[in-house]
Amino acid sequence: MTDTTDTTDAARTTGTAGTRVRTVRSRAAAPSPAAARPSARERGTRLLAALFLAPTVVGIVVFTVVPIIGSVVLSLFHWNVIDPPGWAGTANYRAVFTDSTVLVSFRNTLVFMVFAVAAQLLIALALALTLNGRMPTWLRSVFRSAFFFPLVLSAASISVVMKYLFNQDFGVINWLIGVFGIAPVPWLTSEHGAMATVIIVYVWQQFGFSFLLFVGGLNNIPKEIHEAAALDGATGLRKHLAITLPLLSPTLLVASVVGIINALQVFEQPYVLTDGGPGDSTRTVVMVIYEKAFEQLRFGEASAVGVLLFVLIMAVTAVQFRLSRHFVHYQ
Amino acid sequence: MTDSHLSRRALLRYGAYGAGAAALAGTAASWDRLTGSDIPGRDDGSLVVATLGSAFSPDGIRALVTGFRRLHPDIKVRINAVQAVDWPDFFAKILTQIAAGTAPDLVYVATEGVQLFARHLGVALDPWVRRDAAELKEYFADVHPSLVESMMYEGSLYQLPIEFNAADMYVNTHVLERAGADLPADGWTRDDFTALLRRMKKANDSHFTPYFWTNRLWGGVVPWLFANGTNLLSESKAPGGSWLWDGFYPAARRQGRGGGFRWTTPQATSGRVEEAYDYLAALIQEGLCTRPEGGNGQNLIGVFSTGRVGITPAGGFWAGGLHLAGMRDGGFDVRYFPRWRTQRHQFGAAGYALLRTSKKQDAAWEFIKYSARLDTLTELFSTNQTTPARRSMLTAARYRETGPAHWRVFYDTLDSFPDTGPIPAPPQVAEVTQVLLKHTGTALASPRSVRPALRRMQGDLEQAMERDT
C-alpha cells in the first residue's frame, strides 16, 4: 500500500511515467551502502565492458568529438592556411548570415532533403511491400541485389556517368525520349530541372538502404497478426495501414533519421552533376563549406557554416525523435 | 560480507586477460606496417615537386627525374603527381597539403594561380635570374615575352613559363565538308563564324551541335570578351620589370611590357560584356551552340571526333588528345579565334612556382632551370599534350603525325596578335571564377536574363575583389 501511495504522489509531482518508476524504486528499495558496492564479479564485468568499448569511444572522441570542437573553435578565427589564424569573434557568423550564397544553399539543402527523403522512403517502402508478397525466392533475391547494388557504388563515379546520360545535347536519355517525339529536356541546365535530376540520381542510389531496412522490418512482423486481421476481415490496404505501417514505424523512424542526416550532407551528386548550378540552384551547404575552405581559403567561415549545419542536423533529428513518440509503436 | 580480495579464480582470469592484452599489444607493436614515413621520398630530404597528374606522362616524369639526377646527383627529387580535374581542383589539393604540413618545394602552377601563389606563398625568382642571366639568355630568346609577362607579379618574376595554350578554334574538317564550306581564313569575323555555324547546322541532323564550349575561365565566355575588346575585370600593368626586359629582350619586343598584369575593377555590366553575352545567348537560342552547363570537357573529344560537333575552342594540347582518340591529322584543323572588335586571344601558361616554405630554395631553382631546358621540354612534351613555351619546339616534324595542318597557329597566336593576353586571374581567382561560372549559367538561360544576371555578377565580383584572400 505504501508503494501505491508513493506512486500517486510521485505522479502528481512529476507527471511522467519514467520518473514515477524511478521514484517508486528509490523509495521502495533504497540500497544499503554495502549492497551499492559492486561485487568483484560485477567489477570484472564492468572492466571487461569498458575494455571492449574503449576503442570505439577513443575513435569517437578522436574522429568526431575533437573535430567538432575544432570546428567550433576555428569558426571563431580567420584562417587561410597560409598565415597564422587571427581572432575573429563572431565575424565569421555575421559574414555567413549575410552571404546570399550560404542562405540559398541552406534553402536548397532543405528542399533537397524534403523531396529526396520522401521519394526515397516511398519508393523503398513500396518495393519492400511488393517483394514481401508472393514471389519465387530467386526472383526476390535478384530484385534485392539490384536495388542494393547502386548503394555500394561510388557516388562520384555514378554522378560522372549520370552527367553523360542526362546531357541535354548528347545524352542517352534525351535521345531515348526523342525516339518518342519528345523534345530534349534540360535535365541539368535549367534551375528546376537540375534540382530534380540531382534528386533522381541521389534517390536512385540511396533508396536501397531504406529498402533493406524495410525488408528486415517486414520480416519481423509476426504472421499471426496478419492472419488474425484477415480473420477479422481486414484486406489489402486496410491491413497495411492498420497493422504493417504501425508495426514498421520503428524501422520507418530509423530510415527517416538516417535518410535526413545523409540528405542534409549531400555533396558528391550536385558537385559532379551541376557544380551547384545553374546559378546557385543546386548549391548545397556542404558544397559551400568545401568552396569556402578549399577554394576561397576562408576556413573560419567554412567552419561557421559547418557548425550551423551541425546545429540544423541536431535540431531536425531532435524534432524527429520528439515527434516519433506520437507515431512510433513498439510491439 | 563483502569480499574485498580477489578470489584465486578471478586472479587467474585477470592474469589471463592481462597476458592476452600484452601479447596483442606486443604483436601490434612488432608488426611490419606502413606509416607516413614509409611513403617514398617523404622526409628523406628530397626536393618535392608537385605537378598536375595529367600534365606529364609517366615516361616524361621518369625522364625529368633521371635527367635532373644525372646533372645534380646531390639533389634527391620526388615528383608528387597530384590527380585533379582542373587547375582550381589542383590548387585546392596543394593547399590541403600545405595545411597538413606537407608542403611541396615546387608547385606546377598555371596562369589561374600565378598571382595567388605569388602573393601568399611564392618566392620571386629575380635574384637567381639575375645571377644566372648568361645561362638564361638562350631560354628567354626562345620564349615569347607575353608568356613571361604573364608570370610576373608586381614587378617580379615568379615562374619560368614552360607551356601555354591559347584559345584557338578547332574545326572538324569532315563536318566542314558536309556543310560544303571552306576552312575559315585567318581574319574571319564573328559574322563569318555565325554563318558557318548555320551552314553546319543545316547540313546535319538534330543531334548535331555546331559550336561546343565549356563554362570555365579558359575557353569559355572570356575569349569572346577579349574578341569584343573588353575583359571581366579592368586590366592594367604593374610598374617595374625593366630589370628583366632590358636584360633579355631587344627594344622592339620589350615595348609596352611591365611588371605583370593587374586585374582590379569588375566591369560585368559594361556594354561590351553585355554584348558578348547577348551574342552567346542568341547562339544558344538558335541551337547553334551548347548551353554553358551542357558543355563539359570530359566528353568533348568524344563528340568532336565522332562528328557531332563542328567547332570548339582549344589549344595545342588538343592535337595530342584527338590523335589518341583515333582522329587522323586530316580530320581536324585549327584556326584563330574569329575577329569581332579585335582579334585579341586569351591564353594560359604554366611553370614551376617556388614556395617560401621550402628549405631547399637553391636546389629548387636548379630544378626550375633544368625543367625549362630545350632538351628537357622536348622529352617531356613528346606527345603533343600541350604547346611548349619554346618557339623552337614548334616544328613541322612535331605535328607530322598528329596534325593539325595549320599547327603554326599555336605560336603565331602570340606573334600575330601581340595584344593576346592571359586569363584574368587576380589573387582572388577562386571566387572570381566561381562568380563567373555561376552567373554565366544564369545569364544564358534566355536572352532576357542576361542583364539581371550580369548585374548580380557585378555585385558579387565587387564583393570578391574587396576581400583580401
PDB file of N, CA and C in Angstrom, chain B residues 128-160:
ATOM      1  N   TRP B 128      67.892  34.869 -58.597  1.00  0.00           N
ATOM      2  CA  TRP B 128      68.505  33.743 -59.317  1.00  0.00           C
ATOM      3  C   TRP B 128      68.585  34.040 -60.817  1.00  0.00           C
ATOM      4  N   VAL B 129      67.507  34.685 -61.333  1.00  0.00           N
ATOM      5  CA  VAL B 129      67.501  35.003 -62.769  1.00  0.00           C
ATOM      6  C   VAL B 129      68.640  35.969 -63.082  1.00  0.00           C
ATOM      7  N   ARG B 130      68.823  36.951 -62.196  1.00  0.00           N
ATOM      8  CA  ARG B 130      69.919  37.920 -62.387  1.00  0.00           C
ATOM      9  C   ARG B 130      71.272  37.201 -62.307  1.00  0.00           C
ATOM     10  N   ARG B 131      71.379  36.321 -61.318  1.00  0.00           N
ATOM     11  CA  ARG B 131      72.659  35.635 -61.110  1.00  0.00           C
ATOM     12  C   ARG B 131      73.025  34.759 -62.306  1.00  0.00           C
ATOM     13  N   ASP B 132      72.018  34.052 -62.862  1.00  0.00           N
ATOM     14  CA  ASP B 132      72.289  33.109 -63.953  1.00  0.00           C
ATOM     15  C   ASP B 132      71.870  33.683 -65.302  1.00  0.00           C
ATOM     16  N   ALA B 133      71.948  34.997 -65.435  1.00  0.00           N
ATOM     17  CA  ALA B 133      71.464  35.660 -66.654  1.00  0.00           C
ATOM     18  C   ALA B 133      72.109  35.082 -67.910  1.00  0.00           C
ATOM     19  N   ALA B 134      73.412  34.863 -67.858  1.00  0.00           N
ATOM     20  CA  ALA B 134      74.115  34.372 -69.051  1.00  0.00           C
ATOM     21  C   ALA B 134      73.546  33.026 -69.493  1.00  0.00           C
ATOM     22  N   GLU B 135      73.254  32.188 -68.507  1.00  0.00           N
ATOM     23  CA  GLU B 135      72.734  30.848 -68.789  1.00  0.00           C
ATOM     24  C   GLU B 135      71.309  30.906 -69.355  1.00  0.00           C
ATOM     25  N   LEU B 136      70.551  31.926 -68.931  1.00  0.00           N
ATOM     26  CA  LEU B 136      69.132  32.000 -69.289  1.00  0.00           C
ATOM     27  C   LEU B 136      68.851  32.783 -70.574  1.00  0.00           C
ATOM     28  N   LYS B 137      69.877  33.413 -71.116  1.00  0.00           N
ATOM     29  CA  LYS B 137      69.658  34.230 -72.322  1.00  0.00           C
ATOM     30  C   LYS B 137      69.017  33.411 -73.434  1.00  0.00           C
ATOM     31  N   GLU B 138      69.522  32.207 -73.617  1.00  0.00           N
ATOM     32  CA  GLU B 138      69.007  31.336 -74.688  1.00  0.00           C
ATOM     33  C   GLU B 138      67.523  31.005 -74.445  1.00  0.00           C
ATOM     34  N   TYR B 139      67.180  30.797 -73.177  1.00  0.00           N
ATOM     35  CA  TYR B 139      65.793  30.461 -72.836  1.00  0.00           C
ATOM     36  C   TYR B 139      64.862  31.632 -73.189  1.00  0.00           C
ATOM     37  N   PHE B 140      65.195  32.810 -72.709  1.00  0.00           N
ATOM     38  CA  PHE B 140      64.298  33.953 -72.949  1.00  0.00           C
ATOM     39  C   PHE B 140      64.211  34.300 -74.436  1.00  0.00           C
ATOM     40  N   ALA B 141      65.281  34.080 -75.155  1.00  0.00           N
ATOM     41  CA  ALA B 141      65.255  34.373 -76.594  1.00  0.00           C
ATOM     42  C   ALA B 141      64.273  33.453 -77.312  1.00  0.00           C
ATOM     43  N   ASP B 142      64.019  32.298 -76.707  1.00  0.00           N
ATOM     44  CA  ASP B 142      63.163  31.297 -77.331  1.00  0.00           C
ATOM     45  C   ASP B 142      61.712  31.385 -76.853  1.00  0.00           C
ATOM     46  N   VAL B 143      61.454  32.220 -75.862  1.00  0.00           N
ATOM     47  CA  VAL B 143      60.114  32.275 -75.243  1.00  0.00           C
ATOM     48  C   VAL B 143      59.492  33.658 -75.465  1.00  0.00           C
ATOM     49  N   HIS B 144      58.255  33.647 -75.892  1.00  0.00           N
ATOM     50  CA  HIS B 144      57.569  34.909 -76.194  1.00  0.00           C
ATOM     51  C   HIS B 144      57.423  35.768 -74.919  1.00  0.00           C
ATOM     52  N   PRO B 145      57.679  37.079 -75.020  1.00  0.00           N
ATOM     53  CA  PRO B 145      57.594  37.926 -73.813  1.00  0.00           C
ATOM     54  C   PRO B 145      56.213  37.953 -73.165  1.00  0.00           C
ATOM     55  N   SER B 146      55.156  37.728 -73.954  1.00  0.00           N
ATOM     56  CA  SER B 146      53.811  37.720 -73.357  1.00  0.00           C
ATOM     57  C   SER B 146      53.696  36.620 -72.301  1.00  0.00           C
ATOM     58  N   LEU B 147      54.315  35.490 -72.599  1.00  0.00           N
ATOM     59  CA  LEU B 147      54.249  34.370 -71.657  1.00  0.00           C
ATOM     60  C   LEU B 147      55.004  34.712 -70.375  1.00  0.00           C
ATOM     61  N   VAL B 148      56.165  35.343 -70.555  1.00  0.00           N
ATOM     62  CA  VAL B 148      56.984  35.717 -69.392  1.00  0.00           C
ATOM     63  C   VAL B 148      56.245  36.762 -68.560  1.00  0.00           C
ATOM     64  N   GLU B 149      55.652  37.725 -69.235  1.00  0.00           N
ATOM     65  CA  GLU B 149      54.945  38.797 -68.526  1.00  0.00           C
ATOM     66  C   GLU B 149      53.769  38.245 -67.704  1.00  0.00           C
ATOM     67  N   SER B 150      53.160  37.172 -68.228  1.00  0.00           N
ATOM     68  CA  SER B 150      52.015  36.592 -67.507  1.00  0.00           C
ATOM     69  C   SER B 150      52.444  35.910 -66.213  1.00  0.00           C
ATOM     70  N   MET B 151      53.745  35.673 -66.071  1.00  0.00           N
ATOM     71  CA  MET B 151      54.256  35.027 -64.863  1.00  0.00           C
ATOM     72  C   MET B 151      54.858  36.037 -63.884  1.00  0.00           C
ATOM     73  N   MET B 152      54.644  37.338 -64.173  1.00  0.00           N
ATOM     74  CA  MET B 152      55.181  38.372 -63.288  1.00  0.00           C
ATOM     75  C   MET B 152      54.075  38.913 -62.394  1.00  0.00           C
ATOM     76  N   TYR B 153      54.488  39.330 -61.219  1.00  0.00           N
ATOM     77  CA  TYR B 153      53.528  39.920 -60.285  1.00  0.00           C
ATOM     78  C   TYR B 153      54.207  41.082 -59.589  1.00  0.00           C
ATOM     79  N   GLU B 154      53.650  42.249 -59.767  1.00  0.00           N
ATOM     80  CA  GLU B 154      54.163  43.477 -59.138  1.00  0.00           C
ATOM     81  C   GLU B 154      55.668  43.651 -59.362  1.00  0.00           C
ATOM     82  N   GLY B 155      56.083  43.435 -60.587  1.00  0.00           N
ATOM     83  CA  GLY B 155      57.465  43.732 -60.972  1.00  0.00           C
ATOM     84  C   GLY B 155      58.443  42.582 -60.831  1.00  0.00           C
ATOM     85  N   SER B 156      58.016  41.478 -60.233  1.00  0.00           N
ATOM     86  CA  SER B 156      58.934  40.353 -60.044  1.00  0.00           C
ATOM     87  C   SER B 156      58.478  39.143 -60.846  1.00  0.00           C
ATOM     88  N   LEU B 157      59.435  38.312 -61.187  1.00  0.00           N
ATOM     89  CA  LEU B 157      59.130  37.093 -61.939  1.00  0.00           C
ATOM     90  C   LEU B 157      58.988  35.931 -60.955  1.00  0.00           C
ATOM     91  N   TYR B 158      57.909  35.207 -61.074  1.00  0.00           N
ATOM     92  CA  TYR B 158      57.663  34.110 -60.128  1.00  0.00           C
ATOM     93  C   TYR B 158      57.784  32.729 -60.759  1.00  0.00           C
ATOM     94  N   GLN B 159      57.719  32.658 -62.069  1.00  0.00           N
ATOM     95  CA  GLN B 159      57.827  31.350 -62.724  1.00  0.00           C
ATOM     96  C   GLN B 159      58.479  31.523 -64.097  1.00  0.00           C
ATOM     97  N   LEU B 160      59.136  30.471 -64.572  1.00  0.00           N
ATOM     98  CA  LEU B 160      59.590  30.445 -65.960  1.00  0.00           C
ATOM     99  C   LEU B 160      58.554  29.644 -66.732  1.00  0.00           C
TER     100      LEU B 160
END
